[in-house]
Every structure is written in C-alpha cells, then in structure tokens.
Amino acid sequence: MVDSSVENIDVRPVNKKENRALFAKREKIQPKKARGNFRRLKWIIMGITLAIYYITPWIRWDRGESGPDQAVLVDFARERFYFFFIELWPQEVYYITGLLILAAISLFLVTSLFGRAWCGYSCPQTVWTDLFIFVERMVEGDRNARLRLDKEPMSISKLSKRVLKHSIWLVIGVLTGGAWVFYFADAPTLLRELLTFEAPVIAYSSVAVLTATTYVFGGLMREQVCTYMCPWPRIQGAMVDEDSLTVTYHEARGEPRGPHKKGDPWTDRGHCIDCNQCVAVCPMGIDIRDGQQLECITCALCIDACDDVMDKIDLPRGLISYDTYAGQFDSDPDRKLNIRFIRPRTIAYGLILALVGAVMVFTLFNRSVLDVNVIRDRNPLFVTLSDGSIRNGYTVKILNKIHETRQFLIEVKGVKGAQAWIESGPPLGLPILVTVPADALSSYKLFVSAPSESLQDKSSDIDIVVADFESGETDVRTTSFKGPER
C-alpha cells in the first residue's frame, strides 16, 4: 500500500504551461495551509510590513510651532515632504529620484542574490493576498473545505460564510485606503473629519478607489496580478544568473517519481512520491517540479510542504530547497550549498548602491537651509533717474528652510557707488536688513541705482549677497545691471 502517513492530493497546477489557454475563464486557486520555517518567516514579515504601513501615519515628531508634528507626511498645502528629521522642498525633488534609484538597484541586487525574494515576502500584492487568504481560511476552512463549499448549492450557511468573508475583505480594503490618505494630512484630524463627513471629497474618493483595488487585487485577482499585470516577472530574468538562489526542485534526486509503499526500498527510483503537496500549497498554481517558471514568486511554501513529507517518510530534507541553477542537477542530499555572493554582477550593484547612497547622504547633511533666487526686471530694462543715475529692479526671493524666524542682510556688490532699497522705502545704505518668517518664502522688490559714470558698459555683472544676520550663512546670486549704450 501507499505510505499512509502522507496525504496524496488530487490537484493540478492551474498555471502549468500545458494547462493554460490564451483565452479562458480564470480557474480559482485554493492553496492549502502550509506549515514550516518559511511560512513562519512570511507571517513575521507580513506582520512587520502591515504594522509599518498602518502605524507610521500616527507617529508624532516635534518640529516646533510652525511645523506639522506628524513624522511622515506628504504635505501638499505646504509643498513639503516630511520624513522624521528630513524635510524636502519641491526644488529638492532630486532626492526622491535618488531614493527611486536606490530602491531599483536594491531590488536588482536582492534578485541577483535570492531570486524573486521581494515578490515572495515583501511585495504589497503578496502581503495583502496572504492576509485575504488567511481571512478566507478562517471563515471557510482549509483547502478541502473551501473546495467542497464551492461545489455546494447556495444555502444559508454558504451565503453567511461568503457574506462574512467579503465583508471582512471590504473592511481591510477600507482600512488600507484610510491608512494611505493619512500620509497626506494630519492623521488624527483627517480621521475625525472622515468620521463626521467633513473631509474633502478627494479623501473619500481616494479611500474608495484604494478600497476597491485592495479588494479586487487581494481577494479576486490574486495571482493574476503577478502573472499578467506586473512587469517584474519579465524583467527579473535578466537579473538572475546560474549563481542566484531560487526555489529549486532537485530533479536528479527526485526522479523518477511515483507512489511509494511503506517498507519498499528507495533504490532505482527518486525520492519524490508524487503526493502533489508542493502544488497544493502554491498560491500561484504552478508545479515547481516543472523547473523555473515566470509565475513562481519564490515564496518557498513548497519547500515547507516537501520538507514535511520528507520528515514523514524518513528521508533527508531539501528535495525542494533554495539552491543555484547548477544545484538542481546534484542528487546528493548531504551536499553543502555553494553560494557565491560576491561576483561581478553583485559587485556592480553594490558599488552603485554605495555611490548613490554616499552622494545622497553627503548632499542631505550638507545642504543649505537658505535658498535665494533673484529675477531681474525685463520691462523696463533700466530707468534713468532725475539725478542722471541708472536704476534697475530685481525680485529677490528668500527661502527660510528652518522653523525659526530669521533676519537677513541684503548687499549689492560689483558696481561702484550703488545704492539699494526695498520697494516703497527710501534709498538706504547697504546692507539692507529684512525678516523672513519661519519655514517660509518671502519675496522683496529690490531697486538698485548707480551713477551713470560708474558703468563701463551697457551691461555689468553684479552680486546680490544675502547673509543670515546671526549665523553668517551666505548665498550669492550673480545677475546683470543694465544701462544705456556707451
């Protein structure tokens, strides 16, 4: 008789190449619950990532009276992005570009080392799909119970389970959409406005859209998002090589496969007993024994399922394991895994990461908290005053990037005998003292006049110097001073 300690499951890989038509109705995948080290790792990562997502908007960070106290905030009203002690202005959007580059190269590095580990453990689609399957299992039971329920005619019991399951899914969707909008406004205030129906329409519409996408992607489409909508499965093939660790079926050890009777020898046959446990737990509906496939997200649940079977039939674990491409052809279960983490591809990715990261850190911690922009008037180019001197007009914009009111000195250099004054004020000696509120941009109309005889040409270079009255931090902008033809 067949070894009774192992359940033989009648299941076919839905996404096996031979079973997949170009145009066909989706065949629902009902993955069996897996138990093992990788399943525990996925639970831990899911808990951490969901906690970060839902809790982060509620973390407070003191920025003084003039700044918001939310640690992470995309503030469209102030045109600012806050991340704990980091504050980015619109003109510093290149930091976002740098972060995207770091994220992309990190993904390339992880993929070259461990295959699609991001997809299997940390991708939002995987995390929320895992959560939705967990809810489905709690309400409707494990795989066999859900299959029986699908085949049953509609009844009060079946209807109540379906309504409960979909209701919980919708609640998760609402919580997901709600958590997302909290990143764009003060979380406690927006929550109160949402509950009292005083929030902006855009807040409700954003929650509705994200509720719908979370419900549809995590509850209804699931593996189809990864297979048909996500471009990464197509790209990642260029990121891996023969030394990348991927979930691997050791064909040399497992074949020829087939049922095994308890007490029979293992000579002249493989260790795979064709129980289909690896297929039953796969959320993507594939058979890892068919080799590397686009649909595989390397979640490693098939490893847990197979290791459990190997334990029951007293064979070494590792028939399915993380291994390199070459390792799948080795039949020795006691073979030590030979991993080459350091190779040209990973060195290149590591150097790019280090370079971009170092540049970003250096520029971030050495950036100025003062930004000055000077725009010269174009109409008129210049004005001849009654005493014969020439006057030019400029708009001076001073950006104070800290949460304290600051005073600045404005000085003009480069033209002999120049005088300067702020609009609606009398000509003053240089420098001019102005006050800029905390965390704000102030604009001043600056007039500069100079004796006609001090101008050597119709255009002369001048420097407009803005200096912090207390710290002495200085920003210099070079512009032109226009006069008549000589």
Short mmCIF file of C-alpha atoms in Angstrom, two decimals, residues 119-385:
data_model
loop_
_atom_site.label_atom_id
_atom_site.label_comp_id
_atom_site.label_asym_id
_atom_site.label_seq_id
_atom_site.Cartn_x
_atom_site.Cartn_y
_atom_site.Cartn_z
CA CYS A 119 7.84 39.17 -4.65
CA GLY A 120 7.58 36.23 -2.27
CA TYR A 121 7.85 38.09 1.01
CA SER A 122 7.52 41.89 0.87
CA CYS A 123 5.56 42.91 -2.22
CA PRO A 124 2.27 44.60 -1.20
CA GLN A 125 0.36 42.31 -3.56
CA THR A 126 1.82 39.26 -1.78
CA VAL A 127 1.30 40.68 1.72
CA TRP A 128 -2.34 41.63 1.20
CA THR A 129 -3.13 38.45 -0.74
CA ASP A 130 -1.69 36.44 2.17
CA LEU A 131 -3.91 38.44 4.54
CA PHE A 132 -7.01 37.85 2.41
CA ILE A 133 -6.30 34.11 2.12
CA PHE A 134 -5.84 33.99 5.90
CA VAL A 135 -9.31 35.54 6.35
CA GLU A 136 -10.77 33.14 3.78
CA ARG A 137 -9.27 30.16 5.60
CA MET A 138 -10.56 31.35 8.98
CA VAL A 139 -14.11 31.75 7.64
CA GLU A 140 -14.44 28.89 5.16
CA GLY A 141 -11.80 26.39 6.30
CA ASP A 142 -8.69 24.99 4.64
CA ARG A 143 -8.37 23.92 1.03
CA ASN A 144 -10.58 20.83 1.05
CA ALA A 145 -13.35 22.61 2.96
CA ARG A 146 -13.28 25.55 0.53
CA LEU A 147 -13.41 23.22 -2.48
CA ARG A 148 -16.44 21.45 -1.02
CA LEU A 149 -18.09 24.79 -0.28
CA ASP A 150 -17.57 25.95 -3.87
CA LYS A 151 -19.37 22.85 -5.16
CA GLU A 152 -22.27 23.07 -2.70
CA PRO A 153 -25.53 24.67 -3.81
CA MET A 154 -26.30 28.05 -2.28
CA SER A 155 -27.62 27.75 1.27
CA ILE A 156 -27.95 29.96 4.32
CA SER A 157 -24.70 28.56 5.72
CA LYS A 158 -22.80 29.10 2.47
CA LEU A 159 -24.28 32.57 1.98
CA SER A 160 -23.44 33.63 5.53
CA LYS A 161 -19.82 32.50 5.12
CA ARG A 162 -19.46 34.30 1.82
CA VAL A 163 -21.02 37.50 3.15
CA LEU A 164 -18.79 37.40 6.24
CA LYS A 165 -15.65 36.77 4.19
CA HIS A 166 -16.31 39.54 1.69
CA SER A 167 -17.34 41.93 4.46
CA ILE A 168 -14.01 41.41 6.23
CA TRP A 169 -12.20 41.87 2.92
CA LEU A 170 -14.01 45.18 2.40
CA VAL A 171 -13.13 46.31 5.92
CA ILE A 172 -9.48 45.51 5.22
CA GLY A 173 -9.78 47.48 1.98
CA VAL A 174 -11.26 50.48 3.78
CA LEU A 175 -8.52 50.35 6.43
CA THR A 176 -5.91 50.14 3.68
CA GLY A 177 -7.30 53.12 1.79
CA GLY A 178 -7.81 55.03 5.03
CA ALA A 179 -4.23 54.45 6.12
CA TRP A 180 -2.96 55.68 2.75
CA VAL A 181 -4.75 59.06 2.90
CA PHE A 182 -3.38 59.61 6.41
CA TYR A 183 0.05 60.04 4.83
CA PHE A 184 -1.22 63.20 3.09
CA ALA A 185 -2.81 65.05 6.00
CA ASP A 186 -2.64 65.18 9.78
CA ALA A 187 -3.89 61.69 10.69
CA PRO A 188 -5.97 62.47 13.84
CA THR A 189 -7.59 65.49 12.21
CA LEU A 190 -8.39 63.69 8.98
CA LEU A 191 -9.81 60.68 10.85
CA ARG A 192 -12.18 62.94 12.75
CA GLU A 193 -13.21 64.69 9.52
CA LEU A 194 -13.78 61.36 7.77
CA LEU A 195 -16.00 60.08 10.58
CA THR A 196 -18.00 63.34 10.76
CA PHE A 197 -18.28 63.61 6.95
CA GLU A 198 -16.34 66.88 6.93
CA ALA A 199 -13.33 65.62 4.98
CA PRO A 200 -12.61 66.81 1.41
CA VAL A 201 -14.16 64.87 -1.45
CA ILE A 202 -10.71 63.81 -2.62
CA ALA A 203 -10.18 61.99 0.69
CA TYR A 204 -13.35 59.94 0.34
CA SER A 205 -12.71 59.21 -3.34
CA SER A 206 -9.13 58.10 -2.58
CA VAL A 207 -10.34 55.76 0.16
CA ALA A 208 -13.00 54.37 -2.19
CA VAL A 209 -10.55 53.75 -5.04
CA LEU A 210 -7.98 52.10 -2.77
CA THR A 211 -10.67 50.02 -1.08
CA ALA A 212 -11.79 48.74 -4.48
CA THR A 213 -8.26 47.98 -5.72
CA THR A 214 -7.28 46.24 -2.48
CA TYR A 215 -10.46 44.14 -2.53
CA VAL A 216 -10.15 43.23 -6.21
CA PHE A 217 -6.38 42.63 -6.32
CA GLY A 218 -6.06 40.80 -2.99
CA GLY A 219 -9.38 38.96 -2.93
CA LEU A 220 -10.42 38.31 -6.50
CA MET A 221 -7.47 38.55 -8.89
CA ARG A 222 -4.61 37.44 -6.66
CA GLU A 223 -2.04 35.54 -8.76
CA GLN A 224 -3.32 37.16 -11.97
CA VAL A 225 -1.87 40.50 -10.84
CA CYS A 226 1.58 38.92 -10.59
CA THR A 227 1.29 36.93 -13.80
CA TYR A 228 -0.39 39.37 -16.17
CA MET A 229 -0.19 42.88 -14.72
CA CYS A 230 3.21 43.11 -13.05
CA PRO A 231 6.21 43.69 -15.37
CA TRP A 232 8.76 42.40 -12.87
CA PRO A 233 8.46 38.67 -13.74
CA ARG A 234 9.57 39.55 -17.28
CA ILE A 235 12.40 41.82 -16.12
CA GLN A 236 13.81 39.64 -13.35
CA GLY A 237 15.02 37.03 -15.83
CA ALA A 238 17.80 39.45 -16.75
CA MET A 239 18.75 39.92 -13.09
CA VAL A 240 19.46 36.28 -12.17
CA ASP A 241 22.29 34.02 -13.25
CA GLU A 242 23.48 30.47 -12.55
CA ASP A 243 24.63 31.51 -9.05
CA SER A 244 21.36 33.11 -7.93
CA LEU A 245 19.47 31.33 -5.17
CA THR A 246 15.98 30.32 -6.26
CA VAL A 247 13.41 27.78 -5.12
CA THR A 248 14.62 24.62 -6.84
CA TYR A 249 13.37 21.06 -7.28
CA HIS A 250 16.34 18.69 -7.32
CA GLU A 251 15.39 16.64 -10.31
CA ALA A 252 18.41 14.34 -10.10
CA ARG A 253 17.33 13.27 -6.62
CA GLY A 254 13.57 13.26 -7.14
CA GLU A 255 13.21 11.44 -10.45
CA PRO A 256 11.83 9.05 -11.41
CA ARG A 257 8.94 9.98 -9.18
CA GLY A 258 5.96 7.87 -8.19
CA PRO A 259 3.95 6.44 -5.25
CA HIS A 260 5.92 4.63 -2.58
CA LYS A 261 4.77 1.74 -0.42
CA LYS A 262 5.89 1.79 3.16
CA GLY A 263 8.84 -0.55 3.65
CA ASP A 264 9.84 -0.68 -0.02
CA PRO A 265 13.47 0.22 -0.83
CA TRP A 266 14.41 3.54 -2.44
CA THR A 267 16.85 2.03 -4.91
CA ASP A 268 16.31 2.65 -8.62
CA ARG A 269 13.76 5.38 -8.02
CA GLY A 270 13.58 9.03 -6.95
CA HIS A 271 12.64 10.47 -3.59
CA CYS A 272 9.57 12.33 -4.95
CA ILE A 273 6.47 10.26 -4.13
CA ASP A 274 4.25 12.42 -6.36
CA CYS A 275 1.99 13.45 -3.47
CA ASN A 276 1.38 16.91 -5.01
CA GLN A 277 1.72 18.64 -1.64
CA CYS A 278 4.04 21.22 -3.25
CA VAL A 279 1.35 22.01 -5.84
CA ALA A 280 -1.44 22.20 -3.26
CA VAL A 281 0.25 24.90 -1.15
CA CYS A 282 1.37 27.05 -4.10
CA PRO A 283 -0.58 30.34 -4.25
CA MET A 284 0.45 30.79 -7.89
CA GLY A 285 -0.94 27.45 -9.09
CA ILE A 286 2.29 26.03 -10.51
CA ASP A 287 4.29 22.84 -10.10
CA ILE A 288 7.84 23.67 -9.02
CA ARG A 289 8.93 20.29 -10.40
CA ASP A 290 8.50 21.73 -13.89
CA GLY A 291 11.54 23.94 -13.29
CA GLN A 292 11.93 27.73 -13.20
CA GLN A 293 8.74 29.49 -14.27
CA LEU A 294 7.69 33.08 -14.77
CA GLU A 295 4.82 32.67 -12.29
CA CYS A 296 7.00 31.49 -9.38
CA ILE A 297 7.38 34.21 -6.72
CA THR A 298 9.83 32.11 -4.63
CA CYS A 299 7.58 32.24 -1.56
CA ALA A 300 9.12 28.85 -0.57
CA LEU A 301 5.85 27.38 0.74
CA CYS A 302 6.52 24.36 -1.46
CA ILE A 303 9.77 23.87 0.46
CA ASP A 304 7.85 23.69 3.75
CA ALA A 305 5.34 21.24 2.28
CA CYS A 306 8.03 18.98 0.82
CA ASP A 307 10.20 19.06 3.96
CA ASP A 308 7.17 17.93 5.96
CA VAL A 309 6.69 14.99 3.58
CA MET A 310 10.39 14.05 3.74
CA ASP A 311 10.17 14.00 7.55
CA LYS A 312 7.21 11.63 7.41
CA ILE A 313 8.92 9.15 5.09
CA ASP A 314 12.30 9.37 6.89
CA LEU A 315 14.24 10.95 4.03
CA PRO A 316 16.59 13.95 4.19
CA ARG A 317 15.01 17.34 3.71
CA GLY A 318 15.88 19.51 0.74
CA LEU A 319 14.25 17.76 -2.22
CA ILE A 320 12.88 21.24 -2.86
CA SER A 321 15.08 24.00 -1.46
CA TYR A 322 16.78 27.29 -2.18
CA ASP A 323 19.63 26.41 -4.49
CA THR A 324 21.51 27.60 -7.54
CA TYR A 325 20.80 26.54 -11.10
CA ALA A 326 23.66 24.04 -11.05
CA GLY A 327 22.50 22.58 -7.74
CA GLN A 328 19.29 21.15 -9.15
CA PHE A 329 21.31 18.50 -11.03
CA ASP A 330 23.06 17.22 -7.88
CA SER A 331 21.42 14.16 -6.31
CA ASP A 332 23.42 14.21 -3.06
CA PRO A 333 21.08 15.36 -0.24
CA ASP A 334 24.09 15.99 2.03
CA ARG A 335 25.79 18.30 -0.46
CA LYS A 336 26.86 21.61 1.03
CA LEU A 337 25.32 24.62 -0.65
CA ASN A 338 28.00 26.55 -2.51
CA ILE A 339 26.93 30.19 -2.62
CA ARG A 340 28.89 32.86 -4.48
CA PHE A 341 27.52 36.09 -3.10
CA ILE A 342 30.45 38.09 -4.44
CA ARG A 343 30.54 38.08 -8.23
CA PRO A 344 30.75 40.79 -10.94
CA ARG A 345 27.01 41.41 -11.04
CA THR A 346 26.57 41.85 -7.29
CA ILE A 347 29.78 43.91 -7.01
CA ALA A 348 28.46 46.30 -9.67
CA TYR A 349 25.09 46.66 -7.93
CA GLY A 350 26.80 47.12 -4.56
CA LEU A 351 29.12 49.83 -5.88
CA ILE A 352 26.24 51.72 -7.48
CA LEU A 353 24.27 51.50 -4.22
CA ALA A 354 27.22 52.74 -2.21
CA LEU A 355 27.93 55.60 -4.62
CA VAL A 356 24.35 56.85 -4.88
CA GLY A 357 23.80 56.41 -1.14
CA ALA A 358 27.00 58.29 -0.27
CA VAL A 359 26.14 61.17 -2.61
CA MET A 360 22.63 61.44 -1.16
CA VAL A 361 23.80 61.33 2.46
CA PHE A 362 26.55 63.90 1.80
CA THR A 363 24.28 66.34 0.00
CA LEU A 364 21.46 65.85 2.51
CA PHE A 365 23.59 66.68 5.54
CA ASN A 366 25.46 69.49 3.81
CA ARG A 367 22.54 71.23 2.11
CA SER A 368 21.88 74.86 2.88
CA VAL A 369 18.89 75.96 4.94
CA LEU A 370 18.88 79.19 2.93
CA ASP A 371 17.84 79.44 -0.69
CA VAL A 372 17.88 82.65 -2.70
CA ASN A 373 16.52 83.39 -6.16
CA VAL A 374 16.99 86.71 -7.98
CA ILE A 375 14.91 87.72 -11.01
CA ARG A 376 15.84 90.92 -12.84
CA ASP A 377 13.08 93.11 -14.27
CA ARG A 378 12.84 92.86 -18.05
CA ASN A 379 10.43 95.75 -18.62
CA PRO A 380 11.82 98.30 -18.35
CA LEU A 381 15.43 97.13 -18.52
CA PHE A 382 16.53 100.26 -16.67
CA VAL A 383 15.25 103.69 -15.61
CA THR A 384 17.21 106.96 -15.76
CA LEU A 385 16.53 108.94 -12.58
#
